[in-house]
Amino acid sequence: MFTGIITDMGTVLAVEHRGDVRARIGTAYKASAIEIGASIACDGVCLTVVGKGERPQSWFDVDISAETLSKTNLGLWVPGRRVNLERALRVGDELGGHIVSGHVDGLAEIIAVQPEGDSTRITLRAPAALAGYIASKGSVALNGASLTVNDVAGTDFGINLIPHTRTVTTWGRAALGDRVNLEIDTLARYVARLAEWNA
């Protein structure tokens, strides 16, 4: 379980294609404090640590299955790519964002990027099957970051990025046409299911 509050921007150091994909991610997290088998959200995808080390910098390895590659943008990972990282929530941690599972529902596409004062307004297009779960002033996780939905129009929705968010996450590099990992709000999922069940 995660909160969508990004605590590090890691860097993909290597990508190895085998039965699955193994990726090595450089991080500011101390490798000595990461347990093998721990969960780390990488661009919003909950991945299991399968290796770690401290040279030439602190790093950890993850395996990425074909199923995960089919539902996320992790297939675009190449050495040098920056990724949003978040360690799993621990009892007593502050819940600063919203409840995020790290199970990506699909990909949204950035269709507009526009400066708005010191902030940046970004419009995204969600898959039609997921658009109904996105509500104005609700929450979504995009590439792992907990963000507030400003407005919704059909399958399109807008978010606003303050300078801090652009600085401490990969959202400072967002560009038109990018496909981003989208996880809808867990509460929205259950409300929709309950309404469907009672219909």
CSV table of C-alpha atoms in Angstrom, one decimal:
chain,number,residue,atom,x,y,z
A,1,MET,CA,0.0,0.0,0.0
A,2,PHE,CA,1.2,3.5,-0.9
A,3,THR,CA,0.1,7.1,-0.6
A,4,GLY,CA,1.2,8.6,-4.0
A,5,ILE,CA,3.7,10.9,-2.3
A,6,ILE,CA,6.9,10.5,-4.3
A,7,THR,CA,10.0,10.2,-2.0
A,8,ASP,CA,12.7,9.8,-4.6
A,9,MET,CA,13.4,10.1,-8.4
A,10,GLY,CA,15.4,7.0,-9.3
A,11,THR,CA,17.2,6.4,-12.6
A,12,VAL,CA,17.0,3.2,-14.7
A,13,LEU,CA,20.6,1.9,-14.8
A,14,ALA,CA,20.0,-1.2,-16.8
A,15,VAL,CA,17.3,-3.2,-18.5
A,16,GLU,CA,17.7,-6.9,-19.2
A,17,HIS,CA,15.3,-8.9,-21.4
A,18,ARG,CA,14.9,-12.5,-20.4
A,19,GLY,CA,11.7,-14.5,-19.7
A,20,ASP,CA,10.6,-11.4,-17.8
A,21,VAL,CA,12.3,-8.0,-17.8
A,22,ARG,CA,14.8,-7.3,-15.0
A,23,ALA,CA,15.5,-3.6,-14.4
A,24,ARG,CA,18.2,-2.0,-12.1
A,25,ILE,CA,17.2,1.3,-10.6
A,26,GLY,CA,19.6,3.7,-9.0
A,27,THR,CA,18.2,5.4,-5.9
A,28,ALA,CA,18.9,7.8,-3.0
A,29,TYR,CA,17.4,5.1,-0.7
A,30,LYS,CA,20.1,3.3,1.2
A,31,ALA,CA,20.4,-0.3,-0.2
A,32,SER,CA,21.2,-1.5,3.3
A,33,ALA,CA,17.7,-0.3,4.4
A,34,ILE,CA,15.9,-2.1,1.6
A,35,GLU,CA,14.8,-5.7,2.3
A,36,ILE,CA,14.8,-8.3,-0.5
A,37,GLY,CA,11.1,-9.0,-1.2
A,38,ALA,CA,10.1,-5.4,-0.2
A,39,SER,CA,7.6,-3.6,-2.4
A,40,ILE,CA,8.6,-0.3,-4.0
A,41,ALA,CA,6.2,1.7,-6.3
A,42,CYS,CA,8.2,2.5,-9.5
A,43,ASP,CA,6.2,5.0,-11.6
A,44,GLY,CA,3.2,3.8,-9.7
A,45,VAL,CA,3.7,0.1,-10.3
A,46,CYS,CA,4.2,-2.0,-7.2
A,47,LEU,CA,7.4,-4.1,-7.9
A,48,THR,CA,9.2,-6.5,-5.7
A,49,VAL,CA,12.9,-6.0,-4.9
A,50,VAL,CA,14.9,-9.1,-6.0
A,51,GLY,CA,18.4,-7.7,-5.6
A,52,LYS,CA,20.3,-4.7,-4.2
A,53,GLY,CA,23.7,-3.2,-3.9
A,54,GLU,CA,25.6,0.0,-3.2
A,55,ARG,CA,28.2,0.3,-5.9
A,56,PRO,CA,28.7,2.5,-7.9
A,57,GLN,CA,25.7,3.9,-6.2
A,58,SER,CA,22.8,2.6,-4.2
A,59,TRP,CA,20.5,0.4,-6.4
A,60,PHE,CA,17.9,-2.3,-6.4
A,61,ASP,CA,16.7,-4.8,-9.0
A,62,VAL,CA,13.1,-5.6,-9.9
A,63,ASP,CA,11.5,-8.2,-12.2
A,64,ILE,CA,8.7,-7.0,-14.5
A,65,SER,CA,6.3,-9.6,-15.9
A,66,ALA,CA,4.7,-9.6,-19.4
A,67,GLU,CA,1.3,-8.8,-17.7
A,68,THR,CA,2.7,-5.7,-16.1
A,69,LEU,CA,4.4,-4.6,-19.4
A,70,SER,CA,1.0,-5.0,-21.2
A,71,LYS,CA,-0.8,-2.7,-18.7
A,72,THR,CA,1.8,0.0,-18.0
A,73,ASN,CA,4.5,2.2,-19.6
A,74,LEU,CA,7.4,0.2,-18.1
A,75,GLY,CA,8.1,-1.3,-21.5
A,76,LEU,CA,9.5,2.2,-22.4
A,77,TRP,CA,12.2,2.0,-19.7
A,78,VAL,CA,15.7,2.5,-21.0
A,79,PRO,CA,18.9,3.3,-19.1
A,80,GLY,CA,18.9,6.9,-18.0
A,81,ARG,CA,15.1,7.2,-17.7
A,82,ARG,CA,14.0,8.9,-14.4
A,83,VAL,CA,11.2,7.1,-12.5
A,84,ASN,CA,9.1,8.1,-9.5
A,85,LEU,CA,9.7,6.0,-6.4
A,86,GLU,CA,7.8,5.4,-3.2
A,87,ARG,CA,8.5,2.9,-0.4
A,88,ALA,CA,5.6,1.0,0.9
A,89,LEU,CA,3.5,2.6,3.6
A,90,ARG,CA,4.3,1.6,7.2
A,91,VAL,CA,2.0,1.7,10.2
A,92,GLY,CA,2.3,5.2,11.7
A,93,ASP,CA,3.3,6.9,8.4
A,94,GLU,CA,1.6,10.1,7.4
A,95,LEU,CA,-1.1,9.6,4.8
A,96,GLY,CA,-0.4,12.7,2.8
A,97,GLY,CA,-1.9,11.7,-0.6
A,98,HIS,CA,-4.6,9.0,-1.0
A,99,ILE,CA,-4.6,5.2,-0.7
A,100,VAL,CA,-2.8,3.8,-3.7
A,101,SER,CA,-2.3,0.1,-4.4
A,102,GLY,CA,0.4,0.2,-7.0
A,103,HIS,CA,-1.9,-1.8,-9.4
A,104,VAL,CA,-2.1,0.3,-12.5
A,105,ASP,CA,-5.5,0.2,-14.3
A,106,GLY,CA,-4.4,1.5,-17.7
A,107,LEU,CA,-2.6,4.2,-19.6
A,108,ALA,CA,-3.7,7.8,-20.0
A,109,GLU,CA,-2.3,10.1,-22.7
A,110,ILE,CA,-1.2,13.7,-22.2
A,111,ILE,CA,-3.2,15.7,-24.8
A,112,ALA,CA,-2.4,19.2,-23.7
A,113,VAL,CA,0.2,21.0,-21.6
A,114,GLN,CA,-0.3,24.7,-20.8
A,115,PRO,CA,1.4,27.1,-18.3
A,116,GLU,CA,-1.0,28.6,-15.8
A,117,GLY,CA,0.7,31.2,-13.6
A,118,ASP,CA,3.6,29.4,-11.9
A,119,SER,CA,1.8,26.1,-12.3
A,120,THR,CA,1.2,23.8,-15.3
A,121,ARG,CA,-2.2,22.6,-16.4
A,122,ILE,CA,-2.1,19.2,-18.0
A,123,THR,CA,-5.0,17.5,-19.8
A,124,LEU,CA,-5.1,13.8,-20.2
A,125,ARG,CA,-7.3,11.3,-22.0
A,126,ALA,CA,-8.3,8.2,-20.1
A,127,PRO,CA,-9.4,4.9,-21.6
A,128,ALA,CA,-13.2,4.9,-22.0
A,129,ALA,CA,-13.5,1.9,-19.6
A,130,LEU,CA,-11.8,3.9,-16.8
A,131,ALA,CA,-13.2,7.4,-17.5
A,132,GLY,CA,-16.3,6.9,-15.4
A,133,TYR,CA,-14.2,6.4,-12.3
A,134,ILE,CA,-12.6,9.8,-12.5
A,135,ALA,CA,-14.4,12.7,-10.8
A,136,SER,CA,-13.7,16.4,-10.5
A,137,LYS,CA,-11.9,17.1,-7.2
A,138,GLY,CA,-11.3,13.4,-6.8
A,139,SER,CA,-7.9,11.7,-6.7
A,140,VAL,CA,-5.9,9.7,-9.3
A,141,ALA,CA,-2.4,8.3,-9.2
A,142,LEU,CA,-0.4,9.2,-12.3
A,143,ASN,CA,3.0,7.6,-12.7
A,144,GLY,CA,2.7,7.0,-9.0
A,145,ALA,CA,2.0,10.6,-7.9
A,146,SER,CA,-1.2,11.4,-6.1
A,147,LEU,CA,-2.9,14.2,-7.9
A,148,THR,CA,-6.2,16.0,-7.7
A,149,VAL,CA,-8.5,16.0,-10.7
A,150,ASN,CA,-9.5,19.6,-11.5
A,151,ASP,CA,-12.1,19.0,-14.2
A,152,VAL,CA,-13.6,16.2,-16.3
A,153,ALA,CA,-15.1,16.3,-19.8
A,154,GLY,CA,-16.0,12.9,-21.2
A,155,THR,CA,-12.8,10.8,-21.2
A,156,ASP,CA,-10.6,13.9,-20.7
A,157,PHE,CA,-9.5,15.2,-17.4
A,158,GLY,CA,-7.3,18.0,-16.1
A,159,ILE,CA,-4.7,18.2,-13.4
A,160,ASN,CA,-2.6,21.1,-12.1
A,161,LEU,CA,1.0,20.8,-11.2
A,162,ILE,CA,2.5,23.2,-8.7
A,163,PRO,CA,6.3,24.0,-9.0
A,164,HIS,CA,7.1,21.7,-6.1
A,165,THR,CA,5.5,18.7,-7.8
A,166,ARG,CA,7.4,19.4,-11.0
A,167,THR,CA,10.7,19.6,-9.1
A,168,VAL,CA,10.4,16.5,-6.9
A,169,THR,CA,8.8,14.1,-9.5
A,170,THR,CA,9.2,13.2,-13.1
A,171,TRP,CA,6.2,15.4,-13.9
A,172,GLY,CA,8.7,18.3,-14.6
A,173,ARG,CA,9.5,16.4,-17.8
A,174,ALA,CA,5.9,15.7,-18.9
A,175,ALA,CA,5.3,16.2,-22.6
A,176,LEU,CA,2.5,16.1,-25.1
A,177,GLY,CA,1.8,12.5,-26.2
A,178,ASP,CA,3.3,10.9,-23.1
A,179,ARG,CA,1.5,7.8,-21.9
A,180,VAL,CA,1.3,7.6,-18.2
A,181,ASN,CA,0.4,4.9,-15.7
A,182,LEU,CA,-3.1,5.6,-14.3
A,183,GLU,CA,-4.5,4.1,-11.1
A,184,ILE,CA,-8.1,5.1,-10.3
A,185,ASP,CA,-9.1,5.9,-6.8
A,186,THR,CA,-9.9,2.7,-4.9
A,187,LEU,CA,-12.9,4.3,-3.3
A,188,ALA,CA,-14.3,5.2,-6.7
A,189,ARG,CA,-13.9,1.6,-7.8
A,190,TYR,CA,-15.9,0.3,-4.8
A,191,VAL,CA,-18.6,2.9,-5.1
A,192,ALA,CA,-19.1,2.0,-8.8
A,193,ARG,CA,-19.2,-1.7,-8.0
A,194,LEU,CA,-21.8,-1.2,-5.3
A,195,ALA,CA,-24.0,0.9,-7.6
A,196,GLU,CA,-23.7,-1.8,-10.3
A,197,TRP,CA,-24.6,-4.5,-7.8
A,198,ASN,CA,-27.7,-2.6,-6.5
A,199,ALA,CA,-28.9,-1.7,-10.0
